[in-house]
Coordinates of C-alpha atoms in Angstrom, one line a residue:
Chain A
M1 CA -31.3 -157.0 81.3
V2 CA -34.3 -156.7 83.6
H3 CA -32.4 -158.3 86.5
T4 CA -29.4 -156.0 86.5
L5 CA -27.9 -154.1 89.4
S6 CA -30.3 -151.3 88.8
A7 CA -32.9 -153.5 90.5
V8 CA -30.7 -153.3 93.6
P9 CA -30.7 -150.0 95.5
S10 CA -27.5 -148.1 94.8
F11 CA -25.0 -147.9 97.6
R12 CA -25.8 -144.4 98.5
R13 CA -29.5 -145.0 98.8
Y14 CA -28.8 -148.2 100.7
E15 CA -26.2 -146.7 103.1
R16 CA -27.6 -143.4 104.0
P17 CA -30.5 -144.4 106.2
A18 CA -28.2 -146.8 108.0
L19 CA -25.8 -144.0 108.7
A20 CA -28.5 -141.7 109.9
A21 CA -29.7 -144.4 112.3
I22 CA -26.3 -144.5 113.9
G23 CA -26.3 -141.6 116.2
V24 CA -23.6 -140.1 118.2
R25 CA -20.4 -138.4 117.2
R26 CA -19.8 -140.2 114.0
R27 CA -16.6 -139.1 112.2
P28 CA -16.5 -138.8 108.5
T29 CA -15.5 -142.2 107.3
Y30 CA -16.4 -142.6 103.7
A31 CA -17.1 -146.3 104.5
R32 CA -18.9 -148.1 101.8
A33 CA -20.6 -151.3 102.7
S34 CA -20.8 -154.0 100.2
R35 CA -24.1 -154.5 98.5
E36 CA -25.5 -157.1 100.7
I37 CA -28.2 -159.1 99.0
G38 CA -30.1 -161.9 100.6
G39 CA -27.2 -163.3 102.6
W40 CA -24.6 -162.7 99.8
Y41 CA -22.1 -160.0 99.4
R42 CA -21.8 -158.6 95.9
L43 CA -18.6 -156.9 95.2
G44 CA -18.0 -154.8 92.3
A45 CA -15.2 -152.5 91.2
L46 CA -13.8 -151.3 88.0
G47 CA -15.4 -153.8 85.8
C48 CA -14.8 -156.8 88.1
S49 CA -17.5 -158.3 90.1
M50 CA -17.9 -161.4 92.3
T51 CA -20.4 -162.8 94.7
V52 CA -19.3 -164.6 97.8
P53 CA -21.5 -166.4 100.4
R54 CA -22.1 -164.6 103.6
D55 CA -20.9 -166.3 106.7
S56 CA -19.0 -165.5 109.9
I57 CA -15.7 -165.0 108.1
S58 CA -17.1 -162.7 105.5
D59 CA -18.7 -160.8 108.3
E60 CA -15.4 -160.5 110.1
L61 CA -13.7 -159.4 106.9
E62 CA -16.3 -156.8 106.3
T63 CA -15.9 -155.5 109.9
L64 CA -12.2 -155.3 109.2
V65 CA -12.8 -153.3 106.0
L66 CA -15.1 -150.9 107.8
R67 CA -12.5 -150.4 110.6
F68 CA -10.0 -149.8 107.9
A69 CA -12.3 -147.2 106.3
R70 CA -12.7 -145.3 109.5
F71 CA -9.0 -144.8 110.1
A72 CA -8.1 -144.3 106.5
G73 CA -10.9 -141.8 106.3
R74 CA -9.4 -139.7 109.0
I75 CA -6.2 -139.0 107.0
A76 CA -8.2 -138.6 103.8
H77 CA -10.4 -136.1 105.5
D78 CA -7.5 -134.2 107.1
R79 CA -5.7 -134.0 103.8
G80 CA -8.7 -133.1 101.7
L81 CA -8.5 -136.2 99.5
P82 CA -11.6 -136.7 97.4
Q83 CA -14.0 -139.2 98.6
E84 CA -13.7 -141.2 95.4
D85 CA -10.1 -142.0 96.3
T86 CA -11.1 -143.6 99.6
D87 CA -14.0 -145.4 98.0
E88 CA -11.7 -146.8 95.3
L89 CA -9.1 -147.9 97.9
L90 CA -11.8 -149.6 99.9
Q91 CA -13.2 -151.5 97.0
E92 CA -9.7 -152.6 95.9
L93 CA -9.0 -153.8 99.4
R94 CA -12.3 -155.6 99.7
L95 CA -11.8 -157.4 96.4
R96 CA -8.3 -158.6 97.4
F97 CA -9.5 -159.9 100.7
W98 CA -12.3 -161.8 99.1
R99 CA -10.2 -163.2 96.4
A100 CA -7.6 -164.3 98.9
R101 CA -10.3 -165.9 100.9
K102 CA -11.5 -167.9 97.9
D103 CA -7.9 -169.1 97.5
G104 CA -7.8 -170.3 101.1
L105 CA -6.7 -167.2 103.0
R106 CA -5.0 -168.2 106.3
D107 CA -3.1 -165.2 107.3
L108 CA -4.8 -162.0 108.5
S109 CA -1.9 -160.6 110.4
A110 CA -1.2 -156.9 110.7
G111 CA 1.6 -157.4 108.2
Y112 CA -0.6 -159.0 105.6
V113 CA -3.3 -156.3 105.9
R114 CA -0.6 -153.6 105.6
R115 CA 1.0 -155.2 102.5
T116 CA -2.5 -155.7 100.9
A117 CA -3.5 -152.1 101.6
I118 CA -0.3 -150.6 100.3
S119 CA -0.4 -152.8 97.2
A120 CA -4.0 -151.8 96.6
A121 CA -3.1 -148.1 96.8
L122 CA -0.1 -148.6 94.5
D123 CA -2.3 -150.3 91.9
I124 CA -4.7 -147.3 92.0
I125 CA -1.8 -144.9 91.6
R126 CA -0.2 -146.8 88.7
R127 CA -3.6 -147.0 86.9
R128 CA -4.1 -143.3 87.3
R129 CA -0.6 -142.5 86.0
T130 CA -1.2 -144.7 83.0
N131 CA -4.5 -143.0 82.3
R132 CA -2.9 -139.6 82.6
N133 CA -0.2 -140.6 80.1
V134 CA -2.7 -141.7 77.5
S135 CA -4.9 -138.7 78.1
L136 CA -4.3 -135.8 75.7
D137 CA -6.2 -133.6 78.0
D138 CA -3.5 -133.3 80.6
D139 CA -4.5 -130.9 83.3
E140 CA -1.2 -130.9 85.1
G141 CA -1.2 -128.6 88.0
T142 CA -4.9 -127.6 88.1
A143 CA -5.6 -126.3 91.5
T144 CA -8.4 -124.5 93.3
P145 CA -7.8 -120.8 93.3
L146 CA -6.7 -119.6 96.7
A147 CA -8.5 -116.8 98.5
S148 CA -6.9 -113.5 97.9
T149 CA -9.1 -111.4 100.0
T150 CA -6.6 -111.0 102.9
A151 CA -4.7 -107.7 102.7
G152 CA -1.5 -108.7 104.4
P153 CA 2.1 -107.9 103.9
G154 CA 1.8 -108.7 100.2
E155 CA -0.9 -106.1 99.6
L156 CA 1.5 -104.1 97.4
L157 CA 2.6 -107.2 95.5
D158 CA 0.6 -109.2 93.1
Q159 CA -0.5 -112.4 94.9
S160 CA 1.3 -114.7 92.4
E161 CA 4.5 -112.6 92.5
L162 CA 4.4 -112.9 96.3
A163 CA 3.9 -116.7 95.9
Q164 CA 6.9 -117.0 93.6
R165 CA 9.1 -115.0 95.9
V166 CA 8.2 -117.2 98.9
A167 CA 8.8 -120.3 96.8
R168 CA 12.2 -119.0 95.7
A169 CA 13.1 -118.1 99.3
V170 CA 12.2 -121.7 100.3
D171 CA 14.3 -123.1 97.5
A172 CA 17.3 -121.2 98.9
L173 CA 17.1 -122.7 102.4
A174 CA 19.6 -125.3 103.6
P175 CA 18.4 -128.8 102.5
A176 CA 17.5 -130.3 105.8
R177 CA 15.6 -127.3 106.9
R178 CA 14.1 -126.8 103.5
V179 CA 12.3 -130.2 103.3
V180 CA 10.7 -129.6 106.8
V181 CA 9.6 -126.1 105.8
R182 CA 8.1 -127.4 102.6
M183 CA 6.1 -130.0 104.5
H184 CA 4.9 -127.5 107.1
L185 CA 3.9 -125.0 104.4
Q186 CA 1.9 -127.8 102.7
G187 CA 0.0 -128.2 106.0
Y188 CA 1.5 -131.3 107.4
K189 CA 1.5 -131.5 111.2
R190 CA 4.8 -131.7 113.0
E191 CA 4.3 -135.3 114.1
E192 CA 3.4 -136.3 110.5
I193 CA 6.6 -134.6 109.3
A194 CA 8.7 -136.5 111.9
E195 CA 7.1 -139.8 111.0
L196 CA 7.7 -139.4 107.2
L197 CA 11.2 -138.3 107.7
R198 CA 11.9 -140.8 110.5
W199 CA 13.3 -138.0 112.6
S200 CA 12.8 -137.4 116.3
E201 CA 10.2 -134.8 117.1
A202 CA 12.9 -132.7 118.7
K203 CA 15.0 -132.7 115.6
T204 CA 12.0 -131.9 113.4
R205 CA 10.9 -129.1 115.7
N206 CA 14.4 -127.7 115.8
L207 CA 14.9 -127.7 112.0
L208 CA 11.4 -126.4 111.3
Y209 CA 11.9 -123.5 113.8
R210 CA 15.3 -122.6 112.2
G211 CA 14.0 -123.1 108.7
L212 CA 11.0 -120.8 109.2
A213 CA 13.3 -118.2 110.9
D214 CA 15.7 -118.3 107.9
L215 CA 12.7 -118.0 105.6
R216 CA 11.3 -115.0 107.4
S217 CA 14.7 -113.3 107.4
A218 CA 15.1 -113.8 103.7
L219 CA 11.7 -112.4 103.0
I220 CA 12.2 -109.4 105.3
A221 CA 15.5 -108.8 103.4
E222 CA 13.3 -108.6 100.3
G223 CA 11.0 -106.2 102.1
I224 CA 8.2 -108.8 102.5
G225 CA 6.4 -109.2 105.8
T226 CA 7.3 -108.3 109.4
R227 CA 4.8 -110.2 111.5
E228 CA 6.0 -113.1 113.6
A229 CA 4.2 -116.3 114.1
T230 CA 4.9 -119.4 116.0
A231 CA 5.6 -122.6 114.1
Chain B
M1 CA 4.2 -112.9 107.4
S2 CA 2.0 -115.2 109.5
D3 CA 2.2 -119.0 109.1
E4 CA -1.1 -119.0 107.3
E5 CA 0.0 -116.3 104.8
L6 CA 3.2 -118.2 104.2
Q7 CA 1.3 -121.4 103.6
R8 CA -1.2 -119.7 101.2
A9 CA 1.6 -118.2 99.2
Y10 CA 3.6 -121.4 99.1
Q11 CA 0.7 -123.6 98.1
R12 CA -0.2 -121.1 95.4
A13 CA 3.3 -121.2 94.1
T14 CA 3.4 -125.1 94.0
A15 CA 0.0 -125.5 92.5
H16 CA 1.6 -125.4 89.0
A17 CA 4.6 -126.9 87.2
P18 CA 6.0 -129.6 89.4
P19 CA 9.8 -129.9 89.2
G20 CA 11.3 -132.7 87.2
A21 CA 10.1 -136.3 86.7
H22 CA 7.6 -137.8 89.2
P23 CA 9.2 -140.4 91.5
E24 CA 8.1 -144.0 91.0
P25 CA 5.1 -144.9 93.2
E26 CA 7.2 -147.4 95.1
R27 CA 9.5 -144.6 96.2
I28 CA 6.6 -142.7 97.6
A29 CA 5.4 -145.9 99.3
A30 CA 8.8 -146.4 100.8
L31 CA 8.3 -143.1 102.6
V32 CA 5.1 -144.3 104.2
L33 CA 6.6 -147.8 105.1
G34 CA 9.8 -146.2 106.4
T35 CA 12.0 -148.4 104.2
A36 CA 13.7 -145.5 102.3
R37 CA 17.2 -144.4 103.2
E38 CA 17.5 -140.9 104.5
P39 CA 18.9 -139.2 101.3
D40 CA 16.1 -140.9 99.3
R41 CA 13.5 -139.8 101.8
V42 CA 14.6 -136.2 101.6
A43 CA 14.9 -136.2 97.8
T44 CA 11.5 -137.8 97.3
L45 CA 9.8 -135.5 99.7
E46 CA 11.4 -132.5 98.1
H47 CA 9.6 -133.4 94.9
V48 CA 6.3 -134.5 96.5
M49 CA 6.0 -131.3 98.5
Q50 CA 6.1 -129.3 95.3
C51 CA 3.8 -131.5 93.3
T52 CA 0.1 -131.6 93.8
R53 CA -0.3 -135.0 92.2
C54 CA 2.4 -136.8 94.0
R55 CA 1.2 -135.3 97.3
A56 CA -2.3 -136.8 96.6
E57 CA -0.6 -140.1 96.0
L58 CA 1.4 -139.8 99.2
D59 CA -1.8 -139.1 101.1
L60 CA -3.6 -142.0 99.6
L61 CA -0.7 -144.3 100.6
R62 CA -0.7 -142.8 104.1
S63 CA -4.4 -143.4 104.5
A64 CA -4.0 -147.0 103.3
H65 CA -1.2 -147.4 105.8
E66 CA -3.1 -145.9 108.7
G67 CA -6.2 -147.8 107.9
A68 CA -4.2 -151.1 107.8
R69 CA -2.5 -150.2 111.0
A70 CA -5.8 -149.9 112.8
A71 CA -7.7 -152.7 111.1
G72 CA -4.8 -155.2 111.0
T73 CA -4.6 -155.3 114.8
S74 CA -8.3 -155.5 115.5
R75 CA -9.5 -159.0 115.5
F76 CA -9.2 -162.3 113.7
P77 CA -11.9 -164.4 112.0
M78 CA -13.0 -167.3 114.0
R79 CA -10.6 -169.9 112.7
W80 CA -7.6 -167.7 113.4
A81 CA -9.1 -166.7 116.7
A82 CA -8.9 -170.4 117.7
L83 CA -5.1 -170.3 117.1
A84 CA -4.8 -167.0 118.9
A85 CA -6.8 -168.4 121.8
A86 CA -4.4 -171.3 122.0
A87 CA -1.5 -168.9 122.1
V88 CA -3.1 -166.8 124.7
L89 CA -3.7 -169.9 126.8
V90 CA 0.0 -170.7 126.7
I91 CA 0.9 -167.2 127.6
G92 CA -1.8 -167.2 130.3
V93 CA -0.5 -170.4 131.9
G94 CA 2.9 -168.7 132.2
A95 CA 1.4 -165.5 133.5
V96 CA -0.6 -167.4 136.1
A97 CA 2.5 -169.1 137.2
L98 CA 4.2 -165.8 137.7
R99 CA 1.3 -163.8 139.2
Q100 CA -1.3 -166.0 140.6
S101 CA -3.3 -163.2 142.1
R102 CA -4.0 -161.4 138.8
P103 CA -6.6 -162.8 136.4
V104 CA -5.4 -163.4 132.8
T105 CA -6.5 -160.8 130.3
P106 CA -7.6 -162.3 127.0
D107 CA -6.5 -161.7 123.5
V108 CA -3.8 -159.1 123.6
F109 CA -2.7 -159.1 119.9
R110 CA -0.5 -156.1 120.0
G111 CA 3.0 -157.0 121.1
Q112 CA 4.5 -153.5 121.5
R113 CA 5.1 -152.0 124.9
S114 CA 2.6 -152.8 127.6
A115 CA -0.9 -153.1 126.2
V116 CA -4.1 -151.5 127.2
A117 CA -6.7 -154.1 128.2
L118 CA -10.4 -153.8 129.2
V119 CA -11.2 -155.3 132.6
L120 CA -14.9 -154.6 132.4
P121 CA -17.1 -155.8 130.8
E122 CA -15.6 -159.2 130.4
A123 CA -15.4 -160.6 126.8
G124 CA -18.7 -162.4 125.9
S125 CA -20.5 -161.3 129.1
T126 CA -24.0 -160.0 129.3
V127 CA -24.3 -157.0 131.5
A128 CA -27.0 -154.9 133.0
K129 CA -27.5 -151.2 132.3
P130 CA -25.8 -148.9 133.2
V131 CA -22.8 -150.5 131.5
H132 CA -19.6 -149.7 133.3
L133 CA -16.3 -149.9 131.4
A134 CA -12.9 -150.2 133.1
W135 CA -9.5 -150.8 131.8
H136 CA -5.9 -151.2 132.9
G137 CA -4.0 -147.9 132.8
I138 CA -0.7 -147.7 131.0
A139 CA 2.4 -145.8 131.9
D140 CA 2.9 -142.6 129.9
A141 CA -0.7 -142.5 128.7
R142 CA -2.0 -139.0 128.3
N143 CA -5.6 -139.8 127.7
F144 CA -7.9 -142.6 126.5
H145 CA -10.2 -142.7 123.6
V146 CA -13.1 -145.1 124.1
E147 CA -15.2 -146.3 121.2
L148 CA -18.4 -148.2 121.3
L149 CA -19.2 -150.1 118.1
S150 CA -22.1 -152.0 116.8
A151 CA -21.5 -155.7 116.0
R152 CA -21.0 -154.6 112.4
G153 CA -18.2 -152.3 113.4
D154 CA -19.9 -148.9 113.1
V155 CA -19.1 -146.4 115.7
I156 CA -22.1 -145.7 118.0
A157 CA -20.4 -143.4 120.4
A158 CA -16.9 -142.3 121.4
W159 CA -15.5 -140.6 124.5
N160 CA -12.2 -139.1 125.6
T161 CA -11.1 -139.4 129.2
S162 CA -8.0 -139.4 131.3
D163 CA -9.7 -141.8 133.7
T164 CA -9.6 -145.5 133.4
V165 CA -13.3 -146.0 134.1
L166 CA -16.4 -144.9 132.2
A167 CA -20.1 -145.4 132.5
I168 CA -22.0 -145.5 129.2
P169 CA -24.7 -142.8 129.5
D170 CA -28.4 -143.8 129.0
S171 CA -28.5 -141.4 126.1
V172 CA -26.6 -143.9 124.0
G173 CA -29.7 -146.1 124.1
L174 CA -28.1 -149.6 124.3
D175 CA -30.6 -152.2 123.1
A176 CA -31.2 -155.3 125.2
S177 CA -30.1 -158.6 123.5
Q178 CA -27.8 -156.7 121.1
S179 CA -24.1 -157.3 120.9
Y180 CA -21.7 -154.4 121.1
D181 CA -17.9 -154.0 120.8
V182 CA -15.8 -151.7 122.8
W183 CA -12.2 -150.8 122.7
V184 CA -9.8 -148.2 124.2
R185 CA -7.0 -146.4 122.5
A186 CA -4.4 -144.7 124.7
T187 CA -2.7 -141.6 123.4
M188 CA 0.8 -141.6 124.9
T189 CA 2.8 -138.6 125.9
D190 CA 4.9 -139.0 122.7
R191 CA 1.6 -138.9 120.7
T192 CA 1.8 -142.5 119.6
E193 CA -1.2 -144.7 120.2
V194 CA -1.7 -148.0 121.8
S195 CA -5.0 -149.9 121.4
S196 CA -6.7 -152.5 123.5
P197 CA -8.2 -155.6 121.9
I198 CA -11.9 -155.3 121.1
V199 CA -14.3 -156.8 123.7
R200 CA -17.7 -157.9 122.7
F201 CA -20.5 -157.9 125.2
S202 CA -24.3 -158.0 125.3
V203 CA -26.8 -156.0 127.3
K204 CA -29.5 -157.5 129.5

């Protein structure tokens, strides 16, 4: 009771001075170091906890996790994922590595790391879906209200009416163009769209360009918008 | 309408009432892993791009995939490094036989295309300040991103350059007797990236 984790500085209090000491051009990473206590790593997530001896391999694994955090954090940051998501993913991954190590982990190939990371993310997703299903307070579709201060072509239309018309115009596009346009309108970059669809960049660019042109024509036919913009 | 206005309107429209049932998480993962067939990819993305929750799941999987892609090719713990060193030795003997004039570059773990590799500093060496970095260029590289890391893996400094040499400025404040890691990531003209192995060095 007295010797609980509250005696150990919380992660945030432990990590921040270290982050501040590192200087130049640090990107947002959302990296969480393990609680390192007197030569032992203490790992805790979601009710599980384990303590493993600190040695060269645990240091290497921790370095790997921190590198993971840096690169995963870039996408999370770009896409506006909450920091809790990246933190949870990191803790899941760390636990899996350490458990595997206890079981005599031999393989740390790129394939193994990828499989482990994807299965950690899938577990988080499944857990959340289960929690949503049992929760009565289902807040499906809650979203931050979008700024409506810009008086554009839709100034004569109610914002949500305009939104519905745009969505209907997108629904009416040809399927191959439609999916690219949807991704673009959700803020995905062209190279991200190409990677997810496994299309060449030329094909992606072509279909996006045509899809946006179709969309604008359809909206103009409805009397919405005249301004051109590049894709 | 401008792109931004279209995006705002569309995102507003899709913030509510996602269409139909959510795809299984494995189907979203298949998008990230590239294992889904084309019709499945398009069908799944059609839903995901209209569903806030599935999109957050896609982004979580993408960030896991991207993190693994970078971390999984970095370095091996010592016992695996011994195996890798043996493999490099075998490759090295072959390379020396082919090109005796060129020194063997150590620990190239990435097998795709030709790899970027640091020439200076040498792995494990102790160098005097100012520390000069140099690496082999690579065909089709548009620019290079150089990262200096502490031995723990934290980024201390990063630079972008189109050159293949770089001097670490004094302002970085490298400590004598500390170990540092450095690596170079080439951005290719097709926007993919190729990374060098990490080289650890110390400062006199």
